[in-house]
PDB file of C-alpha atoms and ligand atoms in Angstrom:
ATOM      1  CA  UNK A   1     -20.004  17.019  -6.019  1.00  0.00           C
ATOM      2  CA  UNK A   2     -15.636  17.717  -6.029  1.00  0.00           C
ATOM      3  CA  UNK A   3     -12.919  15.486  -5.978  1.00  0.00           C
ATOM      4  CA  UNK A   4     -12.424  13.606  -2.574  1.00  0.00           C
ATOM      5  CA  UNK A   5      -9.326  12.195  -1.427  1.00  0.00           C
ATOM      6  CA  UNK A   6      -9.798   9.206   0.981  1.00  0.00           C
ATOM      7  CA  UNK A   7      -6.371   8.266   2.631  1.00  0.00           C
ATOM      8  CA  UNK A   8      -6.325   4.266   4.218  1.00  0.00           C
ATOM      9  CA  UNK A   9      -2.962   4.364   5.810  1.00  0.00           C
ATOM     10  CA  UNK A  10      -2.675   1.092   8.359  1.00  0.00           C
ATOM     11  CA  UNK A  11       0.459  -2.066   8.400  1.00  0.00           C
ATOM     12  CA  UNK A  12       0.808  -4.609   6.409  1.00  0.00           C
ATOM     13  CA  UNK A  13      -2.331  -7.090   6.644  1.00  0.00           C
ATOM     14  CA  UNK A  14      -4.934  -5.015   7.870  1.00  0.00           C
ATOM     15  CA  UNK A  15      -7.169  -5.332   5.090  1.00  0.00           C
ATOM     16  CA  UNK A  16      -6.341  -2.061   2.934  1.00  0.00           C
ATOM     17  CA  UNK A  17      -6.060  -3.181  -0.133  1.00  0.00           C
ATOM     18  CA  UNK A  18      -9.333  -5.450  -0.154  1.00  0.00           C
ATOM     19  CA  UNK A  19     -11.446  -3.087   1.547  1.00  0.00           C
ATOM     20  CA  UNK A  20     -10.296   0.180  -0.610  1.00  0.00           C
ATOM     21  CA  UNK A  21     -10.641  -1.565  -3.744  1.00  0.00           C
ATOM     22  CA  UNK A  22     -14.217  -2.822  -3.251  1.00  0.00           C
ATOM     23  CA  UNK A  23     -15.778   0.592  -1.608  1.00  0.00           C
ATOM     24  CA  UNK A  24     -13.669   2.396  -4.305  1.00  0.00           C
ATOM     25  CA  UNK A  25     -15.576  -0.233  -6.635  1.00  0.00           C
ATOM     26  CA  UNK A  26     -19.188   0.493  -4.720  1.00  0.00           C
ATOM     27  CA  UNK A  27     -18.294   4.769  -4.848  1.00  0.00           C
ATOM     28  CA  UNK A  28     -16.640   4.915  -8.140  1.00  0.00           C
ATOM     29  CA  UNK A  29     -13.577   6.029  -6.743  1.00  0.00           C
ATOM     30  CA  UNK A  30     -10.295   5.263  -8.676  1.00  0.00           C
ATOM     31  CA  UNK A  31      -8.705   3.010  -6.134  1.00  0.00           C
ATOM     32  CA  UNK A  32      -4.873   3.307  -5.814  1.00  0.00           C
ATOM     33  CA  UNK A  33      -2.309   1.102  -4.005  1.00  0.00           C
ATOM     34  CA  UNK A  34       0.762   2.987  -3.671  1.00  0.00           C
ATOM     35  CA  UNK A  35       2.314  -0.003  -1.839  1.00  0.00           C
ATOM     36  CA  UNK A  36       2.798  -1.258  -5.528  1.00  0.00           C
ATOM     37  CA  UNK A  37       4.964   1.416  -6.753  1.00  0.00           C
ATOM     38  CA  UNK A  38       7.395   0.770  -3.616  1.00  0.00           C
ATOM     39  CA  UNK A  39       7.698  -2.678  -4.946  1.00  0.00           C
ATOM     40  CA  UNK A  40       8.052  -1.882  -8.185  1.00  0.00           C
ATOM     41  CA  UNK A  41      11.010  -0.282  -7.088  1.00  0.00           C
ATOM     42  CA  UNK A  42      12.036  -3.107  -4.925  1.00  0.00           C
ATOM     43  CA  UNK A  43      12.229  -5.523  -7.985  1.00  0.00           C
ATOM     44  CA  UNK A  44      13.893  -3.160  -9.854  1.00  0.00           C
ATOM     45  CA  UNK A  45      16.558  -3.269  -7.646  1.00  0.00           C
ATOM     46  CA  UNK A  46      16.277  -7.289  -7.199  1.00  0.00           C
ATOM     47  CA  UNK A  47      16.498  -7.915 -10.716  1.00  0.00           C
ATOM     48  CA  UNK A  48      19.387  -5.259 -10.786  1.00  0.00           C
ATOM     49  CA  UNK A  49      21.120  -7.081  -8.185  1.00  0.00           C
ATOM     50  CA  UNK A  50      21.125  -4.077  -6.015  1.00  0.00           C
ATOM     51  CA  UNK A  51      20.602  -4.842  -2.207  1.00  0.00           C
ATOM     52  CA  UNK A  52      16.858  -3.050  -1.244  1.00  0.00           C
ATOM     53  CA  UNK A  53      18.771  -1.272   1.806  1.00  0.00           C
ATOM     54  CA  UNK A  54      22.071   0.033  -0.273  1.00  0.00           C
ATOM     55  CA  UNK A  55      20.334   3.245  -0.528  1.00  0.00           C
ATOM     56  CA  UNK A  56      23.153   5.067  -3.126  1.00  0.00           C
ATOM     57  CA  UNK A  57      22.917   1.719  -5.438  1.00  0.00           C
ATOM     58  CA  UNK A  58      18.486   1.759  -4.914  1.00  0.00           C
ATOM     59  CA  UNK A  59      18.821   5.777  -5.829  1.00  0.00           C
ATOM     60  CA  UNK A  60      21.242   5.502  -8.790  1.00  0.00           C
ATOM     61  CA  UNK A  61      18.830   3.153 -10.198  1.00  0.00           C
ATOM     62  CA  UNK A  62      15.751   5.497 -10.321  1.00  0.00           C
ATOM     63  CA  UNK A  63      16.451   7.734 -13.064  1.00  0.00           C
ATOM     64  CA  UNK A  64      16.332   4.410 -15.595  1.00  0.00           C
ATOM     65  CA  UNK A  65      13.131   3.873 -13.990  1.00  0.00           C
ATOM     66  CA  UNK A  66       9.371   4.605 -15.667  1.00  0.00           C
ATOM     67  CA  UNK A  67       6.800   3.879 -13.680  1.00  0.00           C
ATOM     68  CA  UNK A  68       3.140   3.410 -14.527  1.00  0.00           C
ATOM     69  CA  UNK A  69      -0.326   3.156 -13.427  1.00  0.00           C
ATOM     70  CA  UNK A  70      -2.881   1.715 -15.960  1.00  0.00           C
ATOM     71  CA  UNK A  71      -6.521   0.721 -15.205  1.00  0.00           C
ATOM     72  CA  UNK A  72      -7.954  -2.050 -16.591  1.00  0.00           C
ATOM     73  CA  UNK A  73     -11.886  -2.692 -15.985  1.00  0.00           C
ATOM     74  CA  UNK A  74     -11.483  -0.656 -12.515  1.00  0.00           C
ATOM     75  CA  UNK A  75      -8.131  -2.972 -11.964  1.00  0.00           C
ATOM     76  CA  UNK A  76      -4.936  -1.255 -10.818  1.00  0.00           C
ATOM     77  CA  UNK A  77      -1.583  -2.743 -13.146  1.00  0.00           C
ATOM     78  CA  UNK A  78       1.638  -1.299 -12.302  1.00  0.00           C
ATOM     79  CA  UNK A  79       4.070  -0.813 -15.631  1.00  0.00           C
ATOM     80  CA  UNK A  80       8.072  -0.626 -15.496  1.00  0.00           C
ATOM     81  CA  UNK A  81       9.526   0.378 -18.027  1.00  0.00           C
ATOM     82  CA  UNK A  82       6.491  -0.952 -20.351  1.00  0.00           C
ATOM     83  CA  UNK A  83       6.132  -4.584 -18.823  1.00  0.00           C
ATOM     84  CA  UNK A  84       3.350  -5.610 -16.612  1.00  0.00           C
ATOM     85  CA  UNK A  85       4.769  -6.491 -13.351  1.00  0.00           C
ATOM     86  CA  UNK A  86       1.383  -6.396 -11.486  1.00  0.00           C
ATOM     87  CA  UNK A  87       1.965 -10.023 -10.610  1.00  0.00           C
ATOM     88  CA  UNK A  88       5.895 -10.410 -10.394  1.00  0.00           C
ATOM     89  CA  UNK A  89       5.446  -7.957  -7.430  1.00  0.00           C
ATOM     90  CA  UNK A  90       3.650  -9.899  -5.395  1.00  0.00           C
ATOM     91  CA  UNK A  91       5.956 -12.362  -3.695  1.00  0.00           C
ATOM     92  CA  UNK A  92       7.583 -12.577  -0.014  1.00  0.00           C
ATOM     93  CA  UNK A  93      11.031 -11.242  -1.720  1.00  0.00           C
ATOM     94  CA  UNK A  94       9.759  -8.474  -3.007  1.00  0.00           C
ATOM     95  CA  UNK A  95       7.735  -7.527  -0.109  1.00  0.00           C
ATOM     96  CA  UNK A  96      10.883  -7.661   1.900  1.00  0.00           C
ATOM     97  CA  UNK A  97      12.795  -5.324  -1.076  1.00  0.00           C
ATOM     98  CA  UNK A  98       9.601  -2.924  -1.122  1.00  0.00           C
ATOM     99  CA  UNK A  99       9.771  -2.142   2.643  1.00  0.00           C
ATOM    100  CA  UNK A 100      13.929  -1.577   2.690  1.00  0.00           C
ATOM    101  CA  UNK A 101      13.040   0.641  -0.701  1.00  0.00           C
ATOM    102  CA  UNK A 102      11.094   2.629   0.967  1.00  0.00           C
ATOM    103  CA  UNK A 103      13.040   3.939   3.781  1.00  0.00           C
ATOM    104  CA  UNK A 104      15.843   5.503   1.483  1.00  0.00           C
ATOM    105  CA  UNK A 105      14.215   9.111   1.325  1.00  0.00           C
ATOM    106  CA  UNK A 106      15.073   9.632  -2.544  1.00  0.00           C
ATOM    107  CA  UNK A 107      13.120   6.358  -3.456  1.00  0.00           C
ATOM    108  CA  UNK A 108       9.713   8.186  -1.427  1.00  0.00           C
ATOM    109  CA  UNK A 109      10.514  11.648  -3.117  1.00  0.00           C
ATOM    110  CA  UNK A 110      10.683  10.147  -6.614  1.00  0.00           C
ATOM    111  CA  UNK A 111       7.414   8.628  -5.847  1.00  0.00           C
ATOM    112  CA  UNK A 112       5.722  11.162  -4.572  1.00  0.00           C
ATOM    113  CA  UNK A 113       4.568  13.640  -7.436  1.00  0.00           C
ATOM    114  CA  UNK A 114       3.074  10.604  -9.101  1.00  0.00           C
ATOM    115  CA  UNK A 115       0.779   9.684  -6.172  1.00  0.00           C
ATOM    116  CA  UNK A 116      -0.461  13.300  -5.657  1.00  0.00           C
ATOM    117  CA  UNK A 117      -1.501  13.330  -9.561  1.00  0.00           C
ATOM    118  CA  UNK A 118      -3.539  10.436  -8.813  1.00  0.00           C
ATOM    119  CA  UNK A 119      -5.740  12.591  -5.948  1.00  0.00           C
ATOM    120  CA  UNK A 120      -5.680  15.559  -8.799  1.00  0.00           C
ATOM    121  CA  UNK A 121      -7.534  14.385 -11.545  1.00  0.00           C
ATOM    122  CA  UNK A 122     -10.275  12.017 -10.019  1.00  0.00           C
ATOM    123  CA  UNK A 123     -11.953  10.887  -6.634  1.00  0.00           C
ATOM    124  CA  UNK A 124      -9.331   8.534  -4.857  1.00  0.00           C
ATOM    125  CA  UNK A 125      -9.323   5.855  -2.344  1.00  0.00           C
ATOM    126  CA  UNK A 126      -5.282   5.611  -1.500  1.00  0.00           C
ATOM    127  CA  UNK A 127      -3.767   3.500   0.391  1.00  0.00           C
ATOM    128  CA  UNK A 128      -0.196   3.036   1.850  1.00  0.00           C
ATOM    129  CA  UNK A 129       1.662   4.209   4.953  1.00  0.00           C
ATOM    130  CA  UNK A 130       2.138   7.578   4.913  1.00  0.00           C
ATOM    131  CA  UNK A 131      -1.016   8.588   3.040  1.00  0.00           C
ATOM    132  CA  UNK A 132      -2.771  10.912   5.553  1.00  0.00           C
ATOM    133  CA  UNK A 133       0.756  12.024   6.772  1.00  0.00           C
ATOM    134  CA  UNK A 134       2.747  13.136   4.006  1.00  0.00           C
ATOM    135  CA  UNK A 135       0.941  12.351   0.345  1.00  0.00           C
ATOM    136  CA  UNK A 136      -2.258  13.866   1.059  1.00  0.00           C
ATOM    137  CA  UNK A 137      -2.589  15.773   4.318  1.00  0.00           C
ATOM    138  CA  UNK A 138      -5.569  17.451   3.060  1.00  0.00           C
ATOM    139  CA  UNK A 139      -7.417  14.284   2.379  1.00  0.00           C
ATOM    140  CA  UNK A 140     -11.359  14.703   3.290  1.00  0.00           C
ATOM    141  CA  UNK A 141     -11.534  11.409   4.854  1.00  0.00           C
ATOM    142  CA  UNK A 142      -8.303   9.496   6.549  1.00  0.00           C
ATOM    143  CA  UNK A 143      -8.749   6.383   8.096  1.00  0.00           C
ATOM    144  CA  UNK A 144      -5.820   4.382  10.104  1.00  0.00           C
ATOM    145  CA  UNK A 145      -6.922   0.661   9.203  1.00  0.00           C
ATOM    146  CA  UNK A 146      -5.042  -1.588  11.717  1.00  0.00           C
ATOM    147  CA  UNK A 147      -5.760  -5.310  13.217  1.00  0.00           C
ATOM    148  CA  UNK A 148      -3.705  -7.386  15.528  1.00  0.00           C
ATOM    149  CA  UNK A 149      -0.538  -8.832  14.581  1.00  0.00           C
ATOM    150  CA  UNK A 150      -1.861 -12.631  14.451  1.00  0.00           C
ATOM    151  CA  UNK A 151      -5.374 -11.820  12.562  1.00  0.00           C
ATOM    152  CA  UNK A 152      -2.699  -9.574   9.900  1.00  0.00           C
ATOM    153  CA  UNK A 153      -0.304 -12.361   9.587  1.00  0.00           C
ATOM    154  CA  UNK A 154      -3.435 -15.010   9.466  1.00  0.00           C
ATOM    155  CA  UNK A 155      -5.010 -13.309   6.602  1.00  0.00           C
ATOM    156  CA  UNK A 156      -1.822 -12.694   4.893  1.00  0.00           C
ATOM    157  CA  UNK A 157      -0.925 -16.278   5.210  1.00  0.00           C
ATOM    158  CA  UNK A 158      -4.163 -17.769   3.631  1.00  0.00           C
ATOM    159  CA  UNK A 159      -3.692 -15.168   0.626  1.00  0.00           C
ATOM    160  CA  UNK A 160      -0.214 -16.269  -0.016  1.00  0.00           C
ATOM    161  CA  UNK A 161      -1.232 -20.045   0.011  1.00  0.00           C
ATOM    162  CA  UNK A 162      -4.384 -19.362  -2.344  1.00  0.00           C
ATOM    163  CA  UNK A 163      -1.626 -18.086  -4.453  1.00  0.00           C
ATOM    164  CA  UNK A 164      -0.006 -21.585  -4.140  1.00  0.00           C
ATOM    165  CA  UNK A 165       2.828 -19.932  -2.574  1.00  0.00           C
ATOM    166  CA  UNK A 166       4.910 -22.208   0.053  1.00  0.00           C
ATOM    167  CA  UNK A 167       4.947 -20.857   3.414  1.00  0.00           C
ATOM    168  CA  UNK A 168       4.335 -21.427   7.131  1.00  0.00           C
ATOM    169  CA  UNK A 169       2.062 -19.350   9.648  1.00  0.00           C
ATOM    170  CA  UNK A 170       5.145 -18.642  11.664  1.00  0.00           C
ATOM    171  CA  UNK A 171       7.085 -17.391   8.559  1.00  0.00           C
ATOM    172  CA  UNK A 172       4.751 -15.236   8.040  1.00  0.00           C
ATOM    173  CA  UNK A 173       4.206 -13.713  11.319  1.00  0.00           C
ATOM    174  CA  UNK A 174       7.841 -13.505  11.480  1.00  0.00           C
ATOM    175  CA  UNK A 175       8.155 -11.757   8.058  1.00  0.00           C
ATOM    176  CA  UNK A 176       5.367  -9.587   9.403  1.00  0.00           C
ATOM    177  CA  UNK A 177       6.659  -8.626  12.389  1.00  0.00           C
ATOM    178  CA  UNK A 178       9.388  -7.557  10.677  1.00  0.00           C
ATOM    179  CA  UNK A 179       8.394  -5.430   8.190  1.00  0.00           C
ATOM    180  CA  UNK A 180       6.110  -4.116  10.584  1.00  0.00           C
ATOM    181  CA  UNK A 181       8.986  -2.810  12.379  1.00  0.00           C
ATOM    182  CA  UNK A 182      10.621  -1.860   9.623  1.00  0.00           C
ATOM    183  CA  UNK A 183       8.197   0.646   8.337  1.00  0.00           C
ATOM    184  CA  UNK A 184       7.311   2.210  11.722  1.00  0.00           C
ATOM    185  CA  UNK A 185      10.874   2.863  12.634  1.00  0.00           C
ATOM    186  CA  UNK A 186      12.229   4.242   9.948  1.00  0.00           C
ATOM    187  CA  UNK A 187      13.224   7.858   9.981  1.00  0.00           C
ATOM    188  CA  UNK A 188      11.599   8.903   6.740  1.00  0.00           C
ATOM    189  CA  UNK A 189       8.046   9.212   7.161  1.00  0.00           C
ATOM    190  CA  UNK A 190       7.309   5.897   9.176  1.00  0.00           C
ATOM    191  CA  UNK A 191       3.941   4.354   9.629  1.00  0.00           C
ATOM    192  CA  UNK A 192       1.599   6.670  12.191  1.00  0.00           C
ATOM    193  CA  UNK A 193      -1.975   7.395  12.665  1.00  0.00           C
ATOM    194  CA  UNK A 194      -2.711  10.993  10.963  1.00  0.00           C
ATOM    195  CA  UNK A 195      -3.913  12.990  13.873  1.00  0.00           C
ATOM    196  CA  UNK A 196      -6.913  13.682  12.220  1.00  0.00           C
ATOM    197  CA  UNK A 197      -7.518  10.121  11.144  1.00  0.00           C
ATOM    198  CA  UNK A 198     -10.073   7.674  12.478  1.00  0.00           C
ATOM    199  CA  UNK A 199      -8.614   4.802  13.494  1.00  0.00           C
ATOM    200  CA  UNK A 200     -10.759   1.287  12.113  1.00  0.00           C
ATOM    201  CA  UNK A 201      -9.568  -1.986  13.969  1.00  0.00           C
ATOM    202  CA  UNK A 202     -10.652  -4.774  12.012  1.00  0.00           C
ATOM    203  CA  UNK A 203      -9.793  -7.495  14.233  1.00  0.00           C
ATOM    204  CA  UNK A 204     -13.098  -8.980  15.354  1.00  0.00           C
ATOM    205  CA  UNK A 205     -14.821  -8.106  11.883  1.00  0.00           C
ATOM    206  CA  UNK A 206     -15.316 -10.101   8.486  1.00  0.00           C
ATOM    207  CA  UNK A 207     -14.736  -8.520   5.251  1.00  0.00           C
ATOM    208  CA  UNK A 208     -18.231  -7.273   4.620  1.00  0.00           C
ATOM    209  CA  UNK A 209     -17.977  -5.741   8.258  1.00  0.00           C
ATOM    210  CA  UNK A 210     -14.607  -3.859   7.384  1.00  0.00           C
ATOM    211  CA  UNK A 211     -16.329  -2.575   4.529  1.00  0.00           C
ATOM    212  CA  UNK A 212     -19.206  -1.307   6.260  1.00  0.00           C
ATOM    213  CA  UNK A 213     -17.255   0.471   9.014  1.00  0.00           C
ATOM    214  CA  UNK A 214     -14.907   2.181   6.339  1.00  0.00           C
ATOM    215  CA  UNK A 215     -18.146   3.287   3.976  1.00  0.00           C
ATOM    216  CA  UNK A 216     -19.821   4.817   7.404  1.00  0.00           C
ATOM    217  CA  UNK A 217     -16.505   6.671   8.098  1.00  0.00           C
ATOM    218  CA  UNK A 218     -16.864   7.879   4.637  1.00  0.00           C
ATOM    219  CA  UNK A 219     -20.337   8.656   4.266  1.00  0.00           C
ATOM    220  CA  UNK A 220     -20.194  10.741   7.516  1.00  0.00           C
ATOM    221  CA  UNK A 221     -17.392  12.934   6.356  1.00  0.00           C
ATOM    222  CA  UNK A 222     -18.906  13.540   3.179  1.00  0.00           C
ATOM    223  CA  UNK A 223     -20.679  16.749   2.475  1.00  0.00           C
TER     224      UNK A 223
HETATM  225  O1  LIG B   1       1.138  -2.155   1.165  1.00  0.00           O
HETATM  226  P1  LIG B   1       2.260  -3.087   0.690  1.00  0.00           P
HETATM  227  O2  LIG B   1       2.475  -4.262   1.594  1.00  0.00           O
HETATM  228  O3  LIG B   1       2.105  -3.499  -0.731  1.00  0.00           O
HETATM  229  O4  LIG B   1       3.582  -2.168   0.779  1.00  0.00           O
HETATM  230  C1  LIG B   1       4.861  -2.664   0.481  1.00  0.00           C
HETATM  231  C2  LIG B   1       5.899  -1.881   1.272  1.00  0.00           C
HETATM  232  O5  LIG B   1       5.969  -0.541   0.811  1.00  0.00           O
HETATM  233  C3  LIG B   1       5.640  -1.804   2.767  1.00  0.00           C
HETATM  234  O6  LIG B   1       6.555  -2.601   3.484  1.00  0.00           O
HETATM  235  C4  LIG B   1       5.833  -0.364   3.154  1.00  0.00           C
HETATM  236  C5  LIG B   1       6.037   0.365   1.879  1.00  0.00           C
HETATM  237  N1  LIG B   1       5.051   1.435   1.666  1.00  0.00           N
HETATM  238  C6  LIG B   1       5.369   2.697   2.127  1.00  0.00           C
HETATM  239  O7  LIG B   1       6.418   2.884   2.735  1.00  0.00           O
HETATM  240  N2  LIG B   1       4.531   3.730   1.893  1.00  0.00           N
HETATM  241  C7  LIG B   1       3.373   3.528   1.244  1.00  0.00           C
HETATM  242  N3  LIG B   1       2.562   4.565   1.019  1.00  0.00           N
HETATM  243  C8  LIG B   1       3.008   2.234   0.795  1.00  0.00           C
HETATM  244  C9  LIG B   1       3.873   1.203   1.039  1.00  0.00           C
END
């Protein structure tokens, strides 16, 4: 059997990331999170003192940049400029950085050679925003993962406390709501549903349900 591209494009809280990494994990796909690279980017330019929307300060930066994907035991880590920042990425700040970052159209063009190397040399699960859209239009399978706002902001809440972080269920339905916005009304390539993507709502479904309705979208598209 070829290569196959899946594409998971969906907002923020929908249950990408869990879901692609553990039926890339069950298919022995290489799973890839191209949300990390956008805030790798966005912590660049936070450590750099560079405002995440000051898009000719964000774009200046990039050439100083080397970015990184390394697998570790089936683990995506995310390398800038040599250091592990897998973890330093993962905070409210930089989520906020990541989704000004990655309006400003040179920050998504520099990206975007390194994501469709990825989906060249082995069989991928991706999953971002503009996936299906723009990275791999000729993905085999494309799913649009979505989930109401509150169940999103619900799950994302109980992930960030696990990770002792400090925060309220209304802070994070208002960050949320936000970014949501944010990356569906931007003008370069916002967050839509690839026309010929099939759209998963994950709202009334546990994780082992997700999982099972993205593997039979999968297994029914495969030849
Ligand atoms: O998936 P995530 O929450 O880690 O993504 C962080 C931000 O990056 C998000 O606000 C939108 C942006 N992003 C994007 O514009 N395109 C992608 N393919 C992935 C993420």
């Amino acid at each position: 059997m070829g290569r196959i591209a899946v594409a998971i494009d969906g907002p923020s809280g929908a249950g990408k990331s869990t879901i692609a990494r553990a039926v890339a994990a069950e298919l022995g796909f290489i799973y890839v999170d191209t949300g990390a690279l956008y805030r790798t980017i966005g912590l660049a330019a936070c450590r750099a003192g560079v405002a995440g929307d000051d898009a000719d300060g964000v774009t200046a930066l990039l050439p100083g940049l080397e970015l990184e994907l390394r697998y570790v035991g089936g683990a995506q880590h995310v390398l800038l400029n040599g250091e592990d920042v897998s973890e330093a990425i993962r905070t409210p700040e930089i989520s906020r950085y990541a989704s000004q970052v990655s309006a400003i159209p040179h920050v998504r063009a520099y990206l975007l050679d390194l994501q469709r190397d990825m989906a060249k040399k082995d069989s991928v699960i991706m999953d971002g925003r503009d996936i299906g859209t723009v990275i791999l239009p000729d993905a085999e399978v494309k799913i649009f993962l979505t989930a109401s706002a509150e169940k999103r902001a619900q799950r994302r809440y109980l992930e960030l406390r696990e990770k002792g972080q400090d925060v309220t269920p209304a802070e994070v339905l208002r960050q949320m709501a936000a970014r949501d916005e944010q990356d569906a009304g931007r003008a370069a390539a916002p967050l839509r549903q690839a026309e010929d993507a099939v759209l998963v709502d994950t709202s009334g479904l546990d994780l082992a349900q997700s999982i099972a309705a993205v593997r039979r979208v999968i297994d029914g598209k495969r030849p």
